[in-house]
Amino acid sequence: MIIIKRILIVLILIVSIVLIAAYFMPKDYAIQREITINKPVDSVFNYVRYLKNQNQFSVWANIDPKMKSTYKGTDGTVGSISAWESSVKEVGVGEQEITKITEGKRIDFALRFKKPMEDTAVGFMSTEAVAGNQTKVKWGINGVFPYPMNIMMPMMNMDQMIGKDLDKGLENLKTQMEK
């Protein structure tokens, strides 16, 4: 009986330490990548603003060629939605909605993931003229890990995990635009 009590006390202490540590850990993450494309800013912006075009360079859209995509609203305008459905875990089920457009400069969107886990995030793509016919494109995603799940953030390394997909997506975009 005394062994069971000691085991219980140790378990309670471990859980308490984890919960206390999670309380002081960051909950937010922000990942951003950029690339320079040898095309004028208006050409690049007018391409990335359309959700259907984003499927051409997005890493996630290319993981599952059998992914089902649906669109609502007028593509390339505030309120338009791109939804996806895949049985592949890395793709899952979710949707992206354009929430704001700063003409020629930036597109903001909401991401709503439904499977394999429910989550929300916000993202953006921005374009900026660099020199001559060059455009700097930035792609970013921001989200929040709720307490106490945020204890896993240091182990997951969100910057590396999502960042490599953003890098690859931007490389795909560059290839697509510079054809």
mmCIF file of C-alpha atoms in Angstrom:
data_model
loop_
_atom_site.group_PDB
_atom_site.id
_atom_site.type_symbol
_atom_site.label_atom_id
_atom_site.label_comp_id
_atom_site.label_asym_id
_atom_site.label_seq_id
_atom_site.Cartn_x
_atom_site.Cartn_y
_atom_site.Cartn_z
ATOM 1 C CA MET A 1 0.000 0.000 0.000
ATOM 2 C CA ILE A 2 2.844 2.390 0.823
ATOM 3 C CA ILE A 3 4.440 1.701 -2.608
ATOM 4 C CA ILE A 4 1.197 2.629 -4.383
ATOM 5 C CA LYS A 5 1.025 5.907 -2.418
ATOM 6 C CA ARG A 6 4.624 6.757 -3.338
ATOM 7 C CA ILE A 7 4.025 5.972 -7.012
ATOM 8 C CA LEU A 8 0.895 8.146 -6.943
ATOM 9 C CA ILE A 9 2.787 11.028 -5.311
ATOM 10 C CA VAL A 10 5.590 10.771 -7.896
ATOM 11 C CA LEU A 11 3.045 10.763 -10.750
ATOM 12 C CA ILE A 12 1.259 13.795 -9.296
ATOM 13 C CA LEU A 13 4.596 15.612 -8.959
ATOM 14 C CA ILE A 14 5.575 14.830 -12.552
ATOM 15 C CA VAL A 15 2.210 16.006 -13.919
ATOM 16 C CA SER A 16 2.410 19.151 -11.769
ATOM 17 C CA ILE A 17 5.908 19.978 -13.003
ATOM 18 C CA VAL A 18 4.835 19.525 -16.633
ATOM 19 C CA LEU A 19 1.758 21.743 -16.158
ATOM 20 C CA ILE A 20 3.765 24.442 -14.388
ATOM 21 C CA ALA A 21 6.448 24.372 -17.092
ATOM 22 C CA ALA A 22 3.776 24.623 -19.812
ATOM 23 C CA TYR A 23 2.319 27.686 -18.097
ATOM 24 C CA PHE A 24 5.588 29.582 -18.609
ATOM 25 C CA MET A 25 6.343 28.360 -22.142
ATOM 26 C CA PRO A 26 5.400 30.342 -25.259
ATOM 27 C CA LYS A 27 2.084 29.500 -26.859
ATOM 28 C CA ASP A 28 2.475 31.420 -30.120
ATOM 29 C CA TYR A 29 4.483 30.520 -33.181
ATOM 30 C CA ALA A 30 5.269 32.611 -36.264
ATOM 31 C CA ILE A 31 7.043 31.167 -39.268
ATOM 32 C CA GLN A 32 8.031 33.271 -42.268
ATOM 33 C CA ARG A 33 10.078 32.612 -45.383
ATOM 34 C CA GLU A 34 10.908 34.709 -48.436
ATOM 35 C CA ILE A 35 12.289 34.373 -51.943
ATOM 36 C CA THR A 36 13.108 36.706 -54.828
ATOM 37 C CA ILE A 37 11.400 35.998 -58.142
ATOM 38 C CA ASN A 38 12.545 37.427 -61.473
ATOM 39 C CA LYS A 39 9.148 38.780 -62.484
ATOM 40 C CA PRO A 40 7.402 42.136 -61.955
ATOM 41 C CA VAL A 41 5.479 42.552 -58.710
ATOM 42 C CA ASP A 42 2.076 42.895 -60.397
ATOM 43 C CA SER A 43 2.509 39.566 -62.236
ATOM 44 C CA VAL A 44 3.495 37.737 -59.058
ATOM 45 C CA PHE A 45 0.775 39.312 -56.922
ATOM 46 C CA ASN A 46 -1.923 38.616 -59.505
ATOM 47 C CA TYR A 47 -0.847 34.969 -59.551
ATOM 48 C CA VAL A 48 -0.622 34.272 -55.800
ATOM 49 C CA ARG A 49 -3.888 36.033 -54.942
ATOM 50 C CA TYR A 50 -5.887 33.190 -56.525
ATOM 51 C CA LEU A 51 -6.420 30.179 -54.257
ATOM 52 C CA LYS A 52 -6.586 27.839 -57.250
ATOM 53 C CA ASN A 53 -3.089 28.972 -58.289
ATOM 54 C CA GLN A 54 -1.752 28.362 -54.779
ATOM 55 C CA ASN A 55 -2.441 24.649 -55.251
ATOM 56 C CA GLN A 56 0.103 24.709 -58.096
ATOM 57 C CA PHE A 57 3.019 25.591 -55.800
ATOM 58 C CA SER A 58 1.914 24.572 -52.302
ATOM 59 C CA VAL A 59 3.816 21.562 -50.944
ATOM 60 C CA TRP A 60 0.753 20.350 -49.072
ATOM 61 C CA ALA A 61 -1.488 20.390 -52.160
ATOM 62 C CA ASN A 62 1.076 18.322 -54.057
ATOM 63 C CA ILE A 63 1.494 15.587 -51.398
ATOM 64 C CA ASP A 64 -1.777 13.923 -52.376
ATOM 65 C CA PRO A 65 -2.642 14.002 -56.106
ATOM 66 C CA LYS A 66 -6.055 12.507 -55.211
ATOM 67 C CA MET A 67 -6.867 15.378 -52.818
ATOM 68 C CA LYS A 68 -10.387 16.736 -53.333
ATOM 69 C CA SER A 69 -10.481 20.536 -53.650
ATOM 70 C CA THR A 70 -13.574 22.734 -53.627
ATOM 71 C CA TYR A 71 -13.925 26.507 -53.963
ATOM 72 C CA LYS A 72 -16.557 28.947 -52.714
ATOM 73 C CA GLY A 73 -16.968 32.589 -53.633
ATOM 74 C CA THR A 74 -15.096 34.566 -56.244
ATOM 75 C CA ASP A 75 -11.496 33.342 -56.248
ATOM 76 C CA GLY A 76 -8.952 36.055 -55.526
ATOM 77 C CA THR A 77 -11.350 38.201 -53.485
ATOM 78 C CA VAL A 78 -11.998 38.617 -49.771
ATOM 79 C CA GLY A 79 -14.275 35.838 -48.543
ATOM 80 C CA SER A 80 -13.298 33.263 -51.150
ATOM 81 C CA ILE A 81 -12.590 29.836 -49.671
ATOM 82 C CA SER A 82 -10.515 26.902 -50.814
ATOM 83 C CA ALA A 83 -11.339 23.638 -49.017
ATOM 84 C CA TRP A 84 -9.414 20.390 -49.213
ATOM 85 C CA GLU A 85 -10.039 16.790 -48.238
ATOM 86 C CA SER A 86 -7.416 14.066 -48.164
ATOM 87 C CA SER A 87 -6.949 10.734 -46.442
ATOM 88 C CA VAL A 88 -3.193 11.477 -46.288
ATOM 89 C CA LYS A 89 -2.379 12.530 -42.708
ATOM 90 C CA GLU A 90 0.033 15.333 -43.716
ATOM 91 C CA VAL A 91 -2.732 16.968 -45.786
ATOM 92 C CA GLY A 92 -5.904 16.134 -43.858
ATOM 93 C CA VAL A 93 -9.099 18.162 -44.106
ATOM 94 C CA GLY A 94 -9.418 21.919 -43.847
ATOM 95 C CA GLU A 95 -9.980 25.217 -45.569
ATOM 96 C CA GLN A 96 -8.324 28.533 -46.320
ATOM 97 C CA GLU A 97 -10.243 31.814 -46.571
ATOM 98 C CA ILE A 98 -8.970 35.125 -47.885
ATOM 99 C CA THR A 99 -9.665 37.643 -45.119
ATOM 100 C CA LYS A 100 -7.955 40.792 -46.432
ATOM 101 C CA ILE A 101 -6.273 42.011 -49.590
ATOM 102 C CA THR A 102 -3.973 45.008 -49.811
ATOM 103 C CA GLU A 103 -3.952 45.402 -53.571
ATOM 104 C CA GLY A 104 -0.595 44.617 -55.136
ATOM 105 C CA LYS A 105 1.068 44.030 -51.771
ATOM 106 C CA ARG A 106 -0.456 41.455 -49.433
ATOM 107 C CA ILE A 107 -3.082 38.735 -49.020
ATOM 108 C CA ASP A 108 -4.136 37.635 -45.526
ATOM 109 C CA PHE A 109 -5.943 34.386 -44.925
ATOM 110 C CA ALA A 110 -7.450 32.245 -42.199
ATOM 111 C CA LEU A 111 -6.577 28.562 -42.034
ATOM 112 C CA ARG A 112 -9.026 26.156 -40.438
ATOM 113 C CA PHE A 113 -7.810 22.597 -39.999
ATOM 114 C CA LYS A 114 -10.393 19.910 -39.252
ATOM 115 C CA LYS A 115 -8.475 16.608 -39.542
ATOM 116 C CA PRO A 116 -6.252 14.973 -38.369
ATOM 117 C CA MET A 117 -6.702 17.560 -35.583
ATOM 118 C CA GLU A 118 -8.754 20.709 -35.196
ATOM 119 C CA ASP A 119 -6.747 23.903 -35.214
ATOM 120 C CA THR A 120 -6.732 27.408 -36.626
ATOM 121 C CA ALA A 121 -3.949 29.654 -37.857
ATOM 122 C CA VAL A 122 -3.542 32.828 -39.866
ATOM 123 C CA GLY A 123 -1.225 33.386 -42.761
ATOM 124 C CA PHE A 124 -0.194 35.848 -45.406
ATOM 125 C CA MET A 125 1.622 36.217 -48.689
ATOM 126 C CA SER A 126 3.173 39.558 -49.526
ATOM 127 C CA THR A 127 4.896 40.910 -52.612
ATOM 128 C CA GLU A 128 7.362 43.772 -52.799
ATOM 129 C CA ALA A 129 9.187 45.214 -55.802
ATOM 130 C CA VAL A 130 12.937 44.819 -55.331
ATOM 131 C CA ALA A 131 14.736 46.069 -58.426
ATOM 132 C CA GLY A 132 13.690 46.200 -62.028
ATOM 133 C CA ASN A 133 11.603 43.126 -62.673
ATOM 134 C CA GLN A 134 12.296 41.378 -59.369
ATOM 135 C CA THR A 135 9.786 40.702 -56.608
ATOM 136 C CA LYS A 136 10.384 39.642 -53.030
ATOM 137 C CA VAL A 137 7.652 37.235 -51.908
ATOM 138 C CA LYS A 138 7.105 36.537 -48.215
ATOM 139 C CA TRP A 139 4.936 33.697 -46.950
ATOM 140 C CA GLY A 140 4.082 33.408 -43.284
ATOM 141 C CA ILE A 141 1.922 31.385 -40.917
ATOM 142 C CA ASN A 142 1.110 32.244 -37.293
ATOM 143 C CA GLY A 143 -0.723 30.123 -34.760
ATOM 144 C CA VAL A 144 -1.236 29.316 -31.118
ATOM 145 C CA PHE A 145 -0.710 26.081 -29.226
ATOM 146 C CA PRO A 146 -3.231 26.012 -26.366
ATOM 147 C CA TYR A 147 -2.129 25.324 -22.803
ATOM 148 C CA PRO A 148 -0.970 22.667 -21.825
ATOM 149 C CA MET A 149 -0.245 21.363 -25.354
ATOM 150 C CA ASN A 150 2.314 24.172 -25.746
ATOM 151 C CA ILE A 151 4.724 22.041 -23.675
ATOM 152 C CA MET A 152 5.429 20.162 -26.942
ATOM 153 C CA MET A 153 6.479 23.253 -28.954
ATOM 154 C CA PRO A 154 10.220 22.984 -28.217
ATOM 155 C CA MET A 155 10.208 19.320 -29.250
ATOM 156 C CA MET A 156 8.233 19.958 -32.442
ATOM 157 C CA ASN A 157 10.392 22.843 -33.714
ATOM 158 C CA MET A 158 7.572 24.469 -35.665
ATOM 159 C CA ASP A 159 9.963 26.804 -37.494
ATOM 160 C CA GLN A 160 11.830 23.900 -39.032
ATOM 161 C CA MET A 161 8.751 21.723 -39.559
ATOM 162 C CA ILE A 162 6.566 24.306 -41.349
ATOM 163 C CA GLY A 163 9.466 26.437 -42.567
ATOM 164 C CA LYS A 164 10.835 23.731 -44.859
ATOM 165 C CA ASP A 165 7.415 23.395 -46.509
ATOM 166 C CA LEU A 166 7.167 27.171 -46.985
ATOM 167 C CA ASP A 167 10.694 27.208 -48.479
ATOM 168 C CA LYS A 168 9.812 24.415 -50.911
ATOM 169 C CA GLY A 169 6.506 26.086 -51.802
ATOM 170 C CA LEU A 170 8.298 29.363 -52.554
ATOM 171 C CA GLU A 171 10.846 27.512 -54.687
ATOM 172 C CA ASN A 172 7.942 25.915 -56.589
ATOM 173 C CA LEU A 173 6.367 29.361 -57.027
ATOM 174 C CA LYS A 174 9.646 30.785 -58.361
ATOM 175 C CA THR A 175 9.952 27.928 -60.860
ATOM 176 C CA GLN A 176 6.318 28.361 -61.917
ATOM 177 C CA MET A 177 6.594 32.140 -62.340
ATOM 178 C CA GLU A 178 9.948 32.162 -64.149
ATOM 179 C CA LYS A 179 8.948 29.618 -66.840
#
